[in-house]
PDB file of C-alpha atoms and ligand atoms in Angstrom:
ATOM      1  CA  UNK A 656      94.319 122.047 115.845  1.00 48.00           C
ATOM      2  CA  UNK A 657      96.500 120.476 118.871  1.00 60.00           C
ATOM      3  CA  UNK A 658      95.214 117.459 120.356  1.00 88.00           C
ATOM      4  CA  UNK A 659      94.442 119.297 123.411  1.00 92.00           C
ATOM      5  CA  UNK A 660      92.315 121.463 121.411  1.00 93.00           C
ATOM      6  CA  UNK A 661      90.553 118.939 119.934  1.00 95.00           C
ATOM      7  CA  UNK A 662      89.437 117.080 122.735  1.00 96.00           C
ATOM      8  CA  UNK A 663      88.569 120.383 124.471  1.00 96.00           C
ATOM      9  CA  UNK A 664      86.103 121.359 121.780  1.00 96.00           C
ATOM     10  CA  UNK A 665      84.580 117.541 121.633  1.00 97.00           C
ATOM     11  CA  UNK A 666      84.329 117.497 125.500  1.00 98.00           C
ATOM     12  CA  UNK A 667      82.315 121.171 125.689  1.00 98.00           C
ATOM     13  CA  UNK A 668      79.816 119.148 122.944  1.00 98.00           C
ATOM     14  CA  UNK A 669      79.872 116.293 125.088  1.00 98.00           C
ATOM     15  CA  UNK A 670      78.746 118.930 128.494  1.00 98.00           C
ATOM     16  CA  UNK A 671      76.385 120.656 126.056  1.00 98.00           C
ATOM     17  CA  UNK A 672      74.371 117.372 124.781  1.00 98.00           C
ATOM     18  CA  UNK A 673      74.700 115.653 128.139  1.00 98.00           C
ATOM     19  CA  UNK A 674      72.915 118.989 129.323  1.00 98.00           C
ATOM     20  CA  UNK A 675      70.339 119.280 127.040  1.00 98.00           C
ATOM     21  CA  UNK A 676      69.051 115.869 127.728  1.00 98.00           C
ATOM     22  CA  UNK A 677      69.013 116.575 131.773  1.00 98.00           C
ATOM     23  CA  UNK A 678      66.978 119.868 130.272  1.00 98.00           C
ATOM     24  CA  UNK A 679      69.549 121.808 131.733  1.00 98.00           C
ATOM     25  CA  UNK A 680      72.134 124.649 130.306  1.00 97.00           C
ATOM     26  CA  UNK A 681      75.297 124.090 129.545  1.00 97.00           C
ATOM     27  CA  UNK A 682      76.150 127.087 131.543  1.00 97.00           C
ATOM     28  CA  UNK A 683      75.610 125.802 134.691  1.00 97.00           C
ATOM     29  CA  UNK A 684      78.237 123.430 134.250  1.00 98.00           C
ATOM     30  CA  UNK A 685      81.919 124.548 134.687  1.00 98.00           C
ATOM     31  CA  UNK A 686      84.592 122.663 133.447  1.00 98.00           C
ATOM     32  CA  UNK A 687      87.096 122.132 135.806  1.00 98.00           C
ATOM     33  CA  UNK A 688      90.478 120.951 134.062  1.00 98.00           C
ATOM     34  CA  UNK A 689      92.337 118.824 135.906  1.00 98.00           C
ATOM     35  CA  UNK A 690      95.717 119.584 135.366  1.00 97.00           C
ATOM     36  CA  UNK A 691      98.009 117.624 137.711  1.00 97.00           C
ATOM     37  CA  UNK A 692     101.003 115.992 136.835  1.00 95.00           C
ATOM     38  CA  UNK A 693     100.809 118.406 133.263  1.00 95.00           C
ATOM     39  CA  UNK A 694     103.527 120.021 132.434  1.00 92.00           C
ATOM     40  CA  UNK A 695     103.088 123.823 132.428  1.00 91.00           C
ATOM     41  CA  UNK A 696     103.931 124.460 128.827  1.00 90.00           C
ATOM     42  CA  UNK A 697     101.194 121.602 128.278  1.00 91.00           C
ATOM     43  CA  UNK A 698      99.044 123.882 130.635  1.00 95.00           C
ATOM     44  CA  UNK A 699      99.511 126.993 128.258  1.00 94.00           C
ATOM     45  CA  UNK A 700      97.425 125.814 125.029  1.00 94.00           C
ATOM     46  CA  UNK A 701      94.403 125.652 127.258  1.00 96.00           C
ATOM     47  CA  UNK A 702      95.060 129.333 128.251  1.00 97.00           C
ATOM     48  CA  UNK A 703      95.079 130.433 125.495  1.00 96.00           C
ATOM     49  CA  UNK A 704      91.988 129.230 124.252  1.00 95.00           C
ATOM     50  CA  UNK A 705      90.701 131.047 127.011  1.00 96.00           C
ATOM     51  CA  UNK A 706      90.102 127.848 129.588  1.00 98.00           C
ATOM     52  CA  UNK A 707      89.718 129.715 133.113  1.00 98.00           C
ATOM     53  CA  UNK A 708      88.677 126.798 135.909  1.00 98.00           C
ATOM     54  CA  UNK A 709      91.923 124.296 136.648  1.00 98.00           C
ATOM     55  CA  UNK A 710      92.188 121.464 138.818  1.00 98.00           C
ATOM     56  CA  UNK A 711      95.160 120.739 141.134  1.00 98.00           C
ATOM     57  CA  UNK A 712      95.289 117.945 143.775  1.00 97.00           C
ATOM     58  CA  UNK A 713      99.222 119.048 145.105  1.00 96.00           C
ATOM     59  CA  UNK A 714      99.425 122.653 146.697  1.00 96.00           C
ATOM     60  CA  UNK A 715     103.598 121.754 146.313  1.00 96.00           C
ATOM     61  CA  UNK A 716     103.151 121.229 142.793  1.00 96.00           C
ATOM     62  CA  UNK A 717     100.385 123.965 141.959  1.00 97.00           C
ATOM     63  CA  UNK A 718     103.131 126.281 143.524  1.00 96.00           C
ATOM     64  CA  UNK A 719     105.664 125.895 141.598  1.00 95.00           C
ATOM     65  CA  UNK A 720     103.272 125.660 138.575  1.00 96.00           C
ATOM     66  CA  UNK A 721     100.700 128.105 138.159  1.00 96.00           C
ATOM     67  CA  UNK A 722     102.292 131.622 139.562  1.00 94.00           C
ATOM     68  CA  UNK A 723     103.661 132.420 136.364  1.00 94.00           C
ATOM     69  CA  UNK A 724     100.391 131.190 134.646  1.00 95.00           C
ATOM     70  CA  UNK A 725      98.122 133.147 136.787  1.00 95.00           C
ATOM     71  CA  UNK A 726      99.881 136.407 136.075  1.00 94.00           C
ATOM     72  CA  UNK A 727     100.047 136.260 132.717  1.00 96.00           C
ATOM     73  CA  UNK A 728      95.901 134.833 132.901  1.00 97.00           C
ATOM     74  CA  UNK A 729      94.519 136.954 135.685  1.00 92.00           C
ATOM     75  CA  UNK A 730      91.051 135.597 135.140  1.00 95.00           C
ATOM     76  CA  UNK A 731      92.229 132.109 135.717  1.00 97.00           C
ATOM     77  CA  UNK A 732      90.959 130.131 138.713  1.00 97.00           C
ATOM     78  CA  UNK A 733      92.507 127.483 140.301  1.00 98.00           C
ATOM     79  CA  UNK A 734      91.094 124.597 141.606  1.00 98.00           C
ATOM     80  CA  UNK A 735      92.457 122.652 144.826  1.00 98.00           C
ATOM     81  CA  UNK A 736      90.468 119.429 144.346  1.00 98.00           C
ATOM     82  CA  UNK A 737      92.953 116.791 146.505  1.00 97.00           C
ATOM     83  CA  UNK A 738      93.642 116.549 150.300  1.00 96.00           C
ATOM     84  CA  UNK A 739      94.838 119.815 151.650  1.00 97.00           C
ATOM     85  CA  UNK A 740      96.947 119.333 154.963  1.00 96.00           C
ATOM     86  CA  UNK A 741      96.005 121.782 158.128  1.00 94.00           C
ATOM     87  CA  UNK A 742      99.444 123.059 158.327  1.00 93.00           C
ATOM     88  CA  UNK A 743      99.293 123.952 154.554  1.00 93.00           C
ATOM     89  CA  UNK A 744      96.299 125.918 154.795  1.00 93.00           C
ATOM     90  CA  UNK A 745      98.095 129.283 154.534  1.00 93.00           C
ATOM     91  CA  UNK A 746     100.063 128.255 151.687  1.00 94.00           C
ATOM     92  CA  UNK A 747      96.452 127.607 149.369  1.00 94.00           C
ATOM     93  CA  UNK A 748      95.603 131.352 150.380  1.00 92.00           C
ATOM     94  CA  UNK A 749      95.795 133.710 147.438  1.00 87.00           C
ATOM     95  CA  UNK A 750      96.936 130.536 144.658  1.00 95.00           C
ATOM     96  CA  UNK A 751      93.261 128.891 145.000  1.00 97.00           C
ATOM     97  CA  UNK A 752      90.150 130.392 144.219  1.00 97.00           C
ATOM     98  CA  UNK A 753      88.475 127.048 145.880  1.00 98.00           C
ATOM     99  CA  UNK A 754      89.014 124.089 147.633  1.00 98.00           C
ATOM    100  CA  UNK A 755      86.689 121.157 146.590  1.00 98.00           C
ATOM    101  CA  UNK A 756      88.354 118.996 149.355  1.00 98.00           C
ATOM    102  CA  UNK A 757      86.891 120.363 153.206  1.00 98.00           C
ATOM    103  CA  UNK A 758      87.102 116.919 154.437  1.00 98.00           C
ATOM    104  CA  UNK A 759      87.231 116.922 158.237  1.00 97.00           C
ATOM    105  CA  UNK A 760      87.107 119.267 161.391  1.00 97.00           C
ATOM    106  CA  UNK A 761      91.021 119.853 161.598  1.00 97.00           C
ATOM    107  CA  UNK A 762      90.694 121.699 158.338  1.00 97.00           C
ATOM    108  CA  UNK A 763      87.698 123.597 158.895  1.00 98.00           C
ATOM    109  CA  UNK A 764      89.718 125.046 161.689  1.00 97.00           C
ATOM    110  CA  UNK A 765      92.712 125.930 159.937  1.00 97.00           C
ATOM    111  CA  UNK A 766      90.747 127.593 157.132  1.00 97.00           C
ATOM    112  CA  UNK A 767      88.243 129.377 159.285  1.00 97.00           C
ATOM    113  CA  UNK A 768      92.112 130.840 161.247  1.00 96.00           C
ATOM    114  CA  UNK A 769      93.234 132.222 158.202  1.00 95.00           C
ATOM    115  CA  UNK A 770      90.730 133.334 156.669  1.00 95.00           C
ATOM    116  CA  UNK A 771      90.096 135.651 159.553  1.00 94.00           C
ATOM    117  CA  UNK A 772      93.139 137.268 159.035  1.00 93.00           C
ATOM    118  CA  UNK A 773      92.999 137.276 155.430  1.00 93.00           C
ATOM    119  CA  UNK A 774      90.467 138.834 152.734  1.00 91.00           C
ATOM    120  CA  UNK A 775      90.856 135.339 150.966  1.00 92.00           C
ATOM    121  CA  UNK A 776      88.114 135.210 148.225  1.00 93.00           C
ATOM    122  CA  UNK A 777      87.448 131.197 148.636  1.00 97.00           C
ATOM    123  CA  UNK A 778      84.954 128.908 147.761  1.00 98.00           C
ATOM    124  CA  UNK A 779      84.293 125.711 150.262  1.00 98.00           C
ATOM    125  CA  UNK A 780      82.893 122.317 148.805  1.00 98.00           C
ATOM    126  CA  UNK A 781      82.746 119.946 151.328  1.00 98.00           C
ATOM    127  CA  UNK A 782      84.139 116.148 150.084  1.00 98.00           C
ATOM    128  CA  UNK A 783      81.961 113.529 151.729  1.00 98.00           C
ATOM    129  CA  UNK A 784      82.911 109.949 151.336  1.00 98.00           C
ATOM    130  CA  UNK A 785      79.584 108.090 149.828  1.00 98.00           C
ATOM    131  CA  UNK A 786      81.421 104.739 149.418  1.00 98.00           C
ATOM    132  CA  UNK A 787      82.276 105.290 153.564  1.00 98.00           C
ATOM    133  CA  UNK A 788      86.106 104.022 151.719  1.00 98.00           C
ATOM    134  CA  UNK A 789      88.686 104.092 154.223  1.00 96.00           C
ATOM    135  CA  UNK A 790      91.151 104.604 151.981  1.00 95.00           C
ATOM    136  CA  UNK A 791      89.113 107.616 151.378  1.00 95.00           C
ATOM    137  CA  UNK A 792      88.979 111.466 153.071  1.00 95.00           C
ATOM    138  CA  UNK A 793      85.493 113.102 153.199  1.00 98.00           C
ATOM    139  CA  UNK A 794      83.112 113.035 155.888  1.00 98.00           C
ATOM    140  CA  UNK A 795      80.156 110.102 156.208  1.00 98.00           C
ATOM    141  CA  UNK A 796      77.202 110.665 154.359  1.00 98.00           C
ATOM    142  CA  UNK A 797      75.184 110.619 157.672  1.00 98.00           C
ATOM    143  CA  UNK A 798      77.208 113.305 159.725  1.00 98.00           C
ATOM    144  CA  UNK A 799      77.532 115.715 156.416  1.00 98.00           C
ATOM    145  CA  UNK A 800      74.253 117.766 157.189  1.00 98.00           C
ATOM    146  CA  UNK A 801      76.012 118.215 160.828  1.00 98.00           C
ATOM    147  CA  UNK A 802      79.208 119.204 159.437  1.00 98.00           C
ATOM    148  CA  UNK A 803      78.321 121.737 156.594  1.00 98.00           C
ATOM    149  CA  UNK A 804      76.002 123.495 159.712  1.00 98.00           C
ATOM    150  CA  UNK A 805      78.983 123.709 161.824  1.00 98.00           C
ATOM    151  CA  UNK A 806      81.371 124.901 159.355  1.00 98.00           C
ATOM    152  CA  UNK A 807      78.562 127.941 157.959  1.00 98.00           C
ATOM    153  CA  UNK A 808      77.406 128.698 161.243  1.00 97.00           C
ATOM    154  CA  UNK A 809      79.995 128.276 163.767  1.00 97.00           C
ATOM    155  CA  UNK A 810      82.905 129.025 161.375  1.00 98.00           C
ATOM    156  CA  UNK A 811      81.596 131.283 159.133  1.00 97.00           C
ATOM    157  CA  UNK A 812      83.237 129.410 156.269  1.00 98.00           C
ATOM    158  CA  UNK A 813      81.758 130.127 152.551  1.00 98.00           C
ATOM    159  CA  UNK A 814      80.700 126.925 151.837  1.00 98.00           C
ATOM    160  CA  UNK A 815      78.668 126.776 148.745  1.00 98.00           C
ATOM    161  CA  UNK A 816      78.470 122.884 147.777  1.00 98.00           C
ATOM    162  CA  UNK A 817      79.432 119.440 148.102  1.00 99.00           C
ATOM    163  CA  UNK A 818      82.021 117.285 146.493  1.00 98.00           C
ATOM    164  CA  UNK A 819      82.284 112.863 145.770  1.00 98.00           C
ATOM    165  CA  UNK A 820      84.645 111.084 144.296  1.00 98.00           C
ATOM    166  CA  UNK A 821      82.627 107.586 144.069  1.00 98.00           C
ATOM    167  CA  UNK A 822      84.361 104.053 144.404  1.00 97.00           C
ATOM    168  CA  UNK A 823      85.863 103.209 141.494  1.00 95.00           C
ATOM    169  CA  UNK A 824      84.150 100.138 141.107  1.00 94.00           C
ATOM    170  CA  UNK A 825      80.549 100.808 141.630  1.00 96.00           C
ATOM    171  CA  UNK A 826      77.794 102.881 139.627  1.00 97.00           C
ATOM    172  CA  UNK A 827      78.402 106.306 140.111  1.00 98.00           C
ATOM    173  CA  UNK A 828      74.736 107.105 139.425  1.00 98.00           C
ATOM    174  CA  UNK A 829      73.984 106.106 143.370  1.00 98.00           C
ATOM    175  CA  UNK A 830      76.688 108.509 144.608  1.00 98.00           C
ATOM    176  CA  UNK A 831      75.775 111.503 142.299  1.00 98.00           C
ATOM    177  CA  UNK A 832      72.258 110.741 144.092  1.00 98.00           C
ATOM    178  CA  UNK A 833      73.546 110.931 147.380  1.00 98.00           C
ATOM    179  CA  UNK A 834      75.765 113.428 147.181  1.00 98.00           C
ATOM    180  CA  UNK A 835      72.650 115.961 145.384  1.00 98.00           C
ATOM    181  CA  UNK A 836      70.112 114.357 148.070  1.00 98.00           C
ATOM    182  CA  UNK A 837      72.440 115.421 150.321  1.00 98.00           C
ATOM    183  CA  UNK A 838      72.831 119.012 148.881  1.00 98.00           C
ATOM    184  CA  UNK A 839      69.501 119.796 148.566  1.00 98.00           C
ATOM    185  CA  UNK A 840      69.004 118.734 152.535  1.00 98.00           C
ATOM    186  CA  UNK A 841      71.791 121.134 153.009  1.00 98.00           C
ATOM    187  CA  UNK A 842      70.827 123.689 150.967  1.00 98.00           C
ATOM    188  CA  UNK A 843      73.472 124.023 149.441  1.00 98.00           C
ATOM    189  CA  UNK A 844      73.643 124.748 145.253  1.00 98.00           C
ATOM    190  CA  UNK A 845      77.174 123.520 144.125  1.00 98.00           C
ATOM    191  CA  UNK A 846      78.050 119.676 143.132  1.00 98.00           C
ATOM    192  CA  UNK A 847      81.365 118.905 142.624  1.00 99.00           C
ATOM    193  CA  UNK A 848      81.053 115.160 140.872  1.00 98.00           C
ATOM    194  CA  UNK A 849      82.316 113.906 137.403  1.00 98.00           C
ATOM    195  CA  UNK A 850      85.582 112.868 136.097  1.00 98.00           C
ATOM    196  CA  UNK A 851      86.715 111.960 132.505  1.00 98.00           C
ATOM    197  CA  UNK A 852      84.833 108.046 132.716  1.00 97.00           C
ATOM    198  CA  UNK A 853      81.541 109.614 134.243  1.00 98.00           C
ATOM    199  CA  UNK A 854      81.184 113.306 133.865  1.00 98.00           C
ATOM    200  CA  UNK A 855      77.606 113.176 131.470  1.00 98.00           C
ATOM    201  CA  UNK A 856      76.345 111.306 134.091  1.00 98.00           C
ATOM    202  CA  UNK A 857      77.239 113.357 136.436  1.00 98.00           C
ATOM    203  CA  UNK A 858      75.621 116.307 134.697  1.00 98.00           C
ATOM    204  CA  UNK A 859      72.367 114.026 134.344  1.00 98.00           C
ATOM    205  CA  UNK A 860      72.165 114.056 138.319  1.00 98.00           C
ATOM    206  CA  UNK A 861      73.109 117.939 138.822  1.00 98.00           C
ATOM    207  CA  UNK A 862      76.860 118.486 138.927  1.00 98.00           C
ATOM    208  CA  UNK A 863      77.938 122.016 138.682  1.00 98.00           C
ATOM    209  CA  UNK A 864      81.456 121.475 138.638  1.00 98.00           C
ATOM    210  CA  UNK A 865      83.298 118.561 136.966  1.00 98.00           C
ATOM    211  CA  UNK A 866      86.458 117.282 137.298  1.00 98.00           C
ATOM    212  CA  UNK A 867      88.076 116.328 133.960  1.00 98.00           C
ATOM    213  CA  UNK A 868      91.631 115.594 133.379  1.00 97.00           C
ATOM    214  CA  UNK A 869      92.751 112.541 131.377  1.00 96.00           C
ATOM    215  CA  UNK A 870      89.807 113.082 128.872  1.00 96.00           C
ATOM    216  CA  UNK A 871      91.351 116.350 127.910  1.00 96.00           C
ATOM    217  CA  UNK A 872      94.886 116.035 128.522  1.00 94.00           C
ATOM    218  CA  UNK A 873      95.618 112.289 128.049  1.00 90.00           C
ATOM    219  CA  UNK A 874      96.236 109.383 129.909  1.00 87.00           C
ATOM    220  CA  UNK A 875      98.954 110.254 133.064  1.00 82.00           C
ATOM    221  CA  UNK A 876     101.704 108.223 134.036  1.00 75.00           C
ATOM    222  CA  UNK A 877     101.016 105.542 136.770  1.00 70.00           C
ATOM    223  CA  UNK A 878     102.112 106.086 139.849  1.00 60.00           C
TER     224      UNK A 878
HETATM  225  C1  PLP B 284      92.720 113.268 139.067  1.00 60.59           C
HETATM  226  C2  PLP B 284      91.403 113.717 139.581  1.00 60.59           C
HETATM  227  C3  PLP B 284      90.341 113.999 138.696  1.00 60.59           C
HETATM  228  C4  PLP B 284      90.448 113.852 137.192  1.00 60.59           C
HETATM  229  O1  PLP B 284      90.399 112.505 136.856  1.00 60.59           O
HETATM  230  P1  PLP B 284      90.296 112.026 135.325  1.00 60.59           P
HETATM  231  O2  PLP B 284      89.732 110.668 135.428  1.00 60.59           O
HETATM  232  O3  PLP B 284      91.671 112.076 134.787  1.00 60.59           O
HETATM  233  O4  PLP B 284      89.382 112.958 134.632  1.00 60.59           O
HETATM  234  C5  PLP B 284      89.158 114.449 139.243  1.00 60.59           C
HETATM  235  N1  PLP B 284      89.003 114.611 140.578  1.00 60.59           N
HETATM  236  C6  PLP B 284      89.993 114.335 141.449  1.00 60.59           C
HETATM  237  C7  PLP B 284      89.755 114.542 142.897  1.00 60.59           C
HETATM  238  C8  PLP B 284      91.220 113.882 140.985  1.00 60.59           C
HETATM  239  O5  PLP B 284      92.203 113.616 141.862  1.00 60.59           O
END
């Protein structure tokens, strides 16, 4: 076994305990791999164990990454899980099966424009910031019920969940909270929460997507 494959098969045990103690299935969790800053040829191993759901956070670098990839594994989704510019909405369209990163108004716009002109099979999570960072994208806890009713009813955009990346230096029990509290309010089903440091966590307070990279492929380079 490669490394990559190793870790893969430890971190689906990890999911699977971490969702029999919540009393949940391990089903209802999918494994988002995070694969930024991987080479493709790193990529490849994971496709062909049959890994469908990756993470990007660069729609420049998913580009020139994952066309190949995707034809050759046409039941692959990709995940868009950093900050998405307006003006590079229509370049997402067709390379991302959903964006986990619907962070403000300008956006919503921009996706609700093309996907009116599009038949763009997308799913919506809406990032809100729970650590109100200002370093940080995501809409404020408080105006997030507002937001996700604007977006669903006004813009008709298929939102089906919310996403947090908590501060870095604080419990990221709280946030997971939050963000489900805030879900539930919404009525909304999806929970985009957990990285490689917290993901069982995560799972303990409802996450139904989670974001793993460095567990699986390794620590990246610092930028
Ligand atoms: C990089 C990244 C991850 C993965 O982080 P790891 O700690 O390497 O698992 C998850 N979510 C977002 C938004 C990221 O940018």
């Amino acid at each position: 076994m490669t490394d990559v494959s190793a870790r893969y098969r430890e971190i689906q045990l990890r999911i699977a305990a971490a969702a029999l103690e919540a009393g949940r299935s391990a089903s209802e969790v999918t494994l988002v791999c995070v694969s930024k800053t991987i080479h493709h040829g790193a990529i490849r191993p994971m496709l062909d164990l049959g890994h469908q759901a990756f993470g990007e956070n660069r729609v420049q670098e998913a580009k020139s990454k994952w066309p190949a990839l995707l034809a050759a594994f046409a039941n692959t989704q990709l995940h868009l899980i950093g900050p998405l510019q307006s003006n590079k909405a229509a370049e997402a369209i067709g390379l991302f099966s959903s964006i986990h990163s619907l962070d403000r108004e300008s956006l919503a716009l921009a996706l609700a424009k093309e996907l009116e002109r599009t038949d763009w099979a997308v799913e919506l999570f809406v990032q809100v910031n729970t650590g109100l960072e200002p370093q940080k994208s995501g809409i404020a806890p408080a105006e997030t019920l507002a937001f996700v009713d604007r977006c669903r009813s006004a813009l008709k955009l298929p939102v089906i969940g919310l996403m947090c990346i908590p501060p870095a230096d604080e419990e990221p029990s709280v946030h997971f909270a939050m963000l489900a509290k805030l879900a539930r309010e919404a009525g909304l089903s999806k929970l985009s929460m957990g990285m490689s440091g917290d993901f069982e966590t995560a799972i303990a307070f409802g996450a139904t997507h989670i974001r793993v990279g460095s567990a699986l492929f390794g620590a990246r380079p610092a930028h």
